[in-house]
GROMACS .gro file of C-alpha atoms in nm:
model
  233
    1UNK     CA    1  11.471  10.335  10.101
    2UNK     CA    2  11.307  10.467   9.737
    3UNK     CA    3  11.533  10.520   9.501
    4UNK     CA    4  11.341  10.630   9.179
    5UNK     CA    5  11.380  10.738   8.793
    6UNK     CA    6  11.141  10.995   8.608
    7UNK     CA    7  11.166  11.122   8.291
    8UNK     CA    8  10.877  11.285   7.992
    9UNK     CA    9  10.933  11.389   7.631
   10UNK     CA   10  10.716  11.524   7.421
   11UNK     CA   11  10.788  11.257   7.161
   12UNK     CA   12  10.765  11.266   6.790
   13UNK     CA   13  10.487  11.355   6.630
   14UNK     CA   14  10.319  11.623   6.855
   15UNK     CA   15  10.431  12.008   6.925
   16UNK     CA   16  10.346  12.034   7.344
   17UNK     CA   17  10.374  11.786   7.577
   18UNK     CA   18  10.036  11.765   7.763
   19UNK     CA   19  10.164  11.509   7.994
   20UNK     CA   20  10.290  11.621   8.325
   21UNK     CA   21  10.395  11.401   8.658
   22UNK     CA   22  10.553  11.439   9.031
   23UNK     CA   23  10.771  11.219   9.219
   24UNK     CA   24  10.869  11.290   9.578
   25UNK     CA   25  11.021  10.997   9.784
   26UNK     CA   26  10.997  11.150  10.116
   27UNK     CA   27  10.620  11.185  10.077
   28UNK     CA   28  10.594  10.887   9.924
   29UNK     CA   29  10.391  11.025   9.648
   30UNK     CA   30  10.423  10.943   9.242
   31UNK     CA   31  10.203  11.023   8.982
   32UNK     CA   32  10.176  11.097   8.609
   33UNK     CA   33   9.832  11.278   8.424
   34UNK     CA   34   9.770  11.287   8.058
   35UNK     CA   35   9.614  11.612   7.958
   36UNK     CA   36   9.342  11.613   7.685
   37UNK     CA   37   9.194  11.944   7.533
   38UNK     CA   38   9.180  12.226   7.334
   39UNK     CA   39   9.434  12.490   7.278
   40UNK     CA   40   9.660  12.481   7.589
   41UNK     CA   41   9.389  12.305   7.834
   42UNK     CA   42   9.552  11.955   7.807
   43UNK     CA   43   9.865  12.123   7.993
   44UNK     CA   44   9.686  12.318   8.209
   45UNK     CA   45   9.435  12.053   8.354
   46UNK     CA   46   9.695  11.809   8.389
   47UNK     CA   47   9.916  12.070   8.579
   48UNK     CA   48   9.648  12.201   8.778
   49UNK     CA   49   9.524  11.785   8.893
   50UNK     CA   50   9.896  11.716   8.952
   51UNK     CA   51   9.977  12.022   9.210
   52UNK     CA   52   9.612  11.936   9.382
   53UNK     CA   53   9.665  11.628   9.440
   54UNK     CA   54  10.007  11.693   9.584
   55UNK     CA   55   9.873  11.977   9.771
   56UNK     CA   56   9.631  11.742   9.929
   57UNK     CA   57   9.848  11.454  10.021
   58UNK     CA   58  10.088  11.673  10.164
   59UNK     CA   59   9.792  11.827  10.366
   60UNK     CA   60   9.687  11.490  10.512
   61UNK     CA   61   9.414  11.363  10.296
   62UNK     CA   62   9.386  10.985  10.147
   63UNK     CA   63   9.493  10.946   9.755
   64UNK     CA   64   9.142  10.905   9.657
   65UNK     CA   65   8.985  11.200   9.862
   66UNK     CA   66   9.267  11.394   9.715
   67UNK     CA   67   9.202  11.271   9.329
   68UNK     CA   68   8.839  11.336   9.358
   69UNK     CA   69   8.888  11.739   9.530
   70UNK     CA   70   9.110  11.773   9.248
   71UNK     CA   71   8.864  11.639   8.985
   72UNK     CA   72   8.659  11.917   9.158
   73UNK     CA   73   8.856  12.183   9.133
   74UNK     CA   74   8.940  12.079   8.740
   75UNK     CA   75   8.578  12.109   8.669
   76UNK     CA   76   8.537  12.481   8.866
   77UNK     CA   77   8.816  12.581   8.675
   78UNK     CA   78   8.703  12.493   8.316
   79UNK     CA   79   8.383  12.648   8.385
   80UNK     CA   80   8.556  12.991   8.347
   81UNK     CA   81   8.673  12.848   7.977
   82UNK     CA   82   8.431  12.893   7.664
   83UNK     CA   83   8.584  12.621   7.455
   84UNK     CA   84   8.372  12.321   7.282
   85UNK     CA   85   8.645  12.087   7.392
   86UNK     CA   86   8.677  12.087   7.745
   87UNK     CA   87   8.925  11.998   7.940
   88UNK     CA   88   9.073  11.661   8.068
   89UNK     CA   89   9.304  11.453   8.224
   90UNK     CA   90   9.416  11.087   8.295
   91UNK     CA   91   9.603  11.005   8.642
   92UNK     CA   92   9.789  10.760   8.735
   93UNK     CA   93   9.929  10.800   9.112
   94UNK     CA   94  10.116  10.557   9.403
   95UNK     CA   95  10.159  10.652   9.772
   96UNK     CA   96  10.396  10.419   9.948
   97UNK     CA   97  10.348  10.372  10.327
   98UNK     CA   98  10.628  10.231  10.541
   99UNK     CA   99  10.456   9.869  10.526
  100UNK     CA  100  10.199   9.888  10.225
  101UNK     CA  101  10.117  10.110   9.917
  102UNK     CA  102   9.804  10.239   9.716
  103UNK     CA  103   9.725  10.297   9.378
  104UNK     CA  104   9.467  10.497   9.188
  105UNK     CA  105   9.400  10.592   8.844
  106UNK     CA  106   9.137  10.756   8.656
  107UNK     CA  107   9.177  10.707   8.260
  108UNK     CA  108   9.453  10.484   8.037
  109UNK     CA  109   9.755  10.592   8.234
  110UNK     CA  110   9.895  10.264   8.410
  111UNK     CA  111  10.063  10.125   8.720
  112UNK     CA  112  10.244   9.800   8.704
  113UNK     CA  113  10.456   9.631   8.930
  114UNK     CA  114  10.744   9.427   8.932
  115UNK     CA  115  10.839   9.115   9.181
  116UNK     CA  116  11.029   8.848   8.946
  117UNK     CA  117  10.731   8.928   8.689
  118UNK     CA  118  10.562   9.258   8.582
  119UNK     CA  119  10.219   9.267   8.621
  120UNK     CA  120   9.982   9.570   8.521
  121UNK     CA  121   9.806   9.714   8.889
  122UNK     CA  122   9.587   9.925   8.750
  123UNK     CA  123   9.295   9.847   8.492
  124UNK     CA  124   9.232  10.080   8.164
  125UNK     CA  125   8.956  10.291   8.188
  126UNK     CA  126   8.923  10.234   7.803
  127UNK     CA  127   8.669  10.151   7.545
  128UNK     CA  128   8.910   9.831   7.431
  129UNK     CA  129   8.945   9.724   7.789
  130UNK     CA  130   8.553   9.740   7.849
  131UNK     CA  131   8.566   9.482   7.496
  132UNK     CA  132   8.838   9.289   7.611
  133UNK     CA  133   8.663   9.244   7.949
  134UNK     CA  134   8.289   9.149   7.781
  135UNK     CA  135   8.526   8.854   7.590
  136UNK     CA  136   8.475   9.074   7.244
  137UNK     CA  137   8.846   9.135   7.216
  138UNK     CA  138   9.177   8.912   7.313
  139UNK     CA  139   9.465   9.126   7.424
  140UNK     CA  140   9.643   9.084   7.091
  141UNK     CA  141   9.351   9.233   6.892
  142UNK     CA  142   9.311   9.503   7.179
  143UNK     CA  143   9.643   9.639   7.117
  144UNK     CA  144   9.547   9.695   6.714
  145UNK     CA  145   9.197   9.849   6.768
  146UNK     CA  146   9.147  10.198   6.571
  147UNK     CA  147   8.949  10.265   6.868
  148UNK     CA  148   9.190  10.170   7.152
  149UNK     CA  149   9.296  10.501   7.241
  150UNK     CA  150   8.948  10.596   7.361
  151UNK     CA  151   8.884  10.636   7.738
  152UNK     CA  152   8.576  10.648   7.924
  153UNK     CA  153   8.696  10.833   8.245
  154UNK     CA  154   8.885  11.167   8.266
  155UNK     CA  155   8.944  11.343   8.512
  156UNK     CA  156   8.728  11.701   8.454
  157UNK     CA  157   8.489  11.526   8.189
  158UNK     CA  158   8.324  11.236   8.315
  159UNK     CA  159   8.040  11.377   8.528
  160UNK     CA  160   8.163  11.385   8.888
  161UNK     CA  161   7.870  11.198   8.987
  162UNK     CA  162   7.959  10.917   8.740
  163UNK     CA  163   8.359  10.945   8.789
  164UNK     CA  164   8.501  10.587   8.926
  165UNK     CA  165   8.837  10.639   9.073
  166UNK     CA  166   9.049  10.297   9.043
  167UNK     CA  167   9.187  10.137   9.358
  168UNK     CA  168   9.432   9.900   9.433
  169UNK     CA  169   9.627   9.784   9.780
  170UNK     CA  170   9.910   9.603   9.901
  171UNK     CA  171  10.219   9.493  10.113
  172UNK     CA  172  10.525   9.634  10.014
  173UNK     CA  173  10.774   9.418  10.001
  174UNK     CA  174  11.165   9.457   9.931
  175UNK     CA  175  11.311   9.459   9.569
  176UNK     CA  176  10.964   9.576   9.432
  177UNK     CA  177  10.980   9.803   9.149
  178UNK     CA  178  10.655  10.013   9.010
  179UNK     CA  179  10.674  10.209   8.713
  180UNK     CA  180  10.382  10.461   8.618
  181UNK     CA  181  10.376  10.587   8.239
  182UNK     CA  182  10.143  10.756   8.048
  183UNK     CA  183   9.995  10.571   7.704
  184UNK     CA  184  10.257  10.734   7.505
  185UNK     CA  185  10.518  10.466   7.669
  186UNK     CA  186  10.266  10.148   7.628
  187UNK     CA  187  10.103  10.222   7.310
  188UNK     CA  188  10.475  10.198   7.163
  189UNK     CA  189  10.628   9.963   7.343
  190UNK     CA  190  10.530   9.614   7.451
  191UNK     CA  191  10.465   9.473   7.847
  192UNK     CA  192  10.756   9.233   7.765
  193UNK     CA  193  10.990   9.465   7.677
  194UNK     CA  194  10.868   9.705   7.956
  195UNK     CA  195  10.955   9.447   8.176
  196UNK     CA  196  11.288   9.343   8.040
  197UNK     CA  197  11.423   9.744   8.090
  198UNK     CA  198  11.245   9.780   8.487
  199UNK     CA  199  11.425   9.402   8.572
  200UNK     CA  200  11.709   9.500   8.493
  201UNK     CA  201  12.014   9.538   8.769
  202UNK     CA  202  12.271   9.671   8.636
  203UNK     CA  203  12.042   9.970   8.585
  204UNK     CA  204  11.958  10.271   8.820
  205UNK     CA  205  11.637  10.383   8.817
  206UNK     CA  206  11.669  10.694   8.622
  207UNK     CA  207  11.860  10.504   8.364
  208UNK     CA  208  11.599  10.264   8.313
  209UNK     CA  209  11.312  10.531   8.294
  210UNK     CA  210  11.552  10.644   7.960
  211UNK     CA  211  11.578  10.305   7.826
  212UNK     CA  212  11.198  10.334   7.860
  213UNK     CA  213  11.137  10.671   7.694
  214UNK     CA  214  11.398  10.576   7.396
  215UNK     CA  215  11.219  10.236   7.357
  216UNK     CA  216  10.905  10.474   7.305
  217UNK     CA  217  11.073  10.713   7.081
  218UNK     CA  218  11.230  10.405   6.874
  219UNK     CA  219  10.870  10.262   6.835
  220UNK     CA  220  10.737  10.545   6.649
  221UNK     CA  221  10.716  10.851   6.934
  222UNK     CA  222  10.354  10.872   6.867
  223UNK     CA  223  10.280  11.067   7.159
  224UNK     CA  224  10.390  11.244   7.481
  225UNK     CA  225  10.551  10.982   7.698
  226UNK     CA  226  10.619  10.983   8.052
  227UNK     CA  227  10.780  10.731   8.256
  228UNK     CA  228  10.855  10.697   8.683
  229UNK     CA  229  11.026  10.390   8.755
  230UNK     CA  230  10.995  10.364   9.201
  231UNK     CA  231  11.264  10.106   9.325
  232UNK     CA  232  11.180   9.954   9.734
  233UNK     CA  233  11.531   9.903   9.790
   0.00000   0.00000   0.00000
């Protein structure tokens, strides 16, 4: 059984909320997208990658085929746009399976899990990371960078021929928790404290993806944040 929590706000400091996300246990299917762009084009390419890739799933195709047609038809569809900025988006998606799950993720828009400990699944597709990762950075000077909001893959900018889709596997096991959020929720709000909210019990899941989002707004609201908290009960 999934019981699950989901929740987005625009946050503080910004007008629209470009973020955007889906969550449907029977399918097994969770994601959340980041939209980058001009005018309205960070909603609408975030929208448009989030009903693909449901569309897709739903139709029978594997997570990653179903990123990458969407990533297709994201590109297609900006083409018909005259706008110097184009437009963008992160994902961040889970399918669980009766016995196992699957991440992907294209971007800075996470998957962690939780078993006793939280631990971050997926891996930033970020300029900081890429430092962190060459030894140039720590993680405490990462999280301070003026430049660590920059990504290096987006879905409907990064040349399809140069796109790398992230993937991660597993056995799903009971009492697993994973919680997907866009930057808005991590750039405000620490991995310990993330991890304090998901462990707790006395929370459901939806009231946990709150404590999330107000632990974001609390820390400044700098951005859009969106939160989907996935309980294997």
């Amino acid at each position: 059984m999934i019981e699950f929590g989901h929740g987005t706000h625009v946050g503080l400091r910004r007008t629209r909320n470009e973020d955007t996300y889906y969550a449907d246990a029977s399918l097994g299917l969770f994601l959340v997208a980041d939209g980058m762009g001009g005018h309205q084009h960070g909603e609408v390419a975030s929208a448009l990658v989030r009903d693909a890739v449901a569309d897709l799933v739903t139709r029978g195709h594997s997570l990653v085929e179903a990123v990458r047609a969407a990533d297709e038809r994201l590109i297609q569809h900006s083409r018909g746009f005259r706008d110097a900025r184009p437009m963008g988006t992160t994902i961040a998606a889970l399918r669980l399976h009766a016995d196992s799950y699957e991440v992907v993720w294209v971007g800075d828009s996470r998957v962690y899990l939780w078993q006793k400990t939280l631990r971050q699944v997926s891996h930033d597709h970020s300029l900081v990371q890429e430092l962190v990762e060459a030894g140039t950075l720590d993680a405490a000077q990462a999280a301070r960078h003026p430049h660590r909001n920059v990504i290096t893959q987006a879905l409907g900018i990064t040349a399809a021929e140069q796109l790398h889709i992230g993937m991660a596997r597993g056995k799903l096991e009971h009492g697993t928790c994973f919680l997907l959020c866009t930057d808005g929720l991590t750039e405000e709000v620490g991995d310990a404290v993330i991890g304090e909210i998901v462990s707790r019990q006395d929370l459901s899941a939806q009231e946990s993806v709150e404590h999330l989002l107000l632990a974001a707004l609390d820390g400044g609201g700098s951005d859009n944040v969106t939160a989907i908290l996935a309980r294997i009960n």
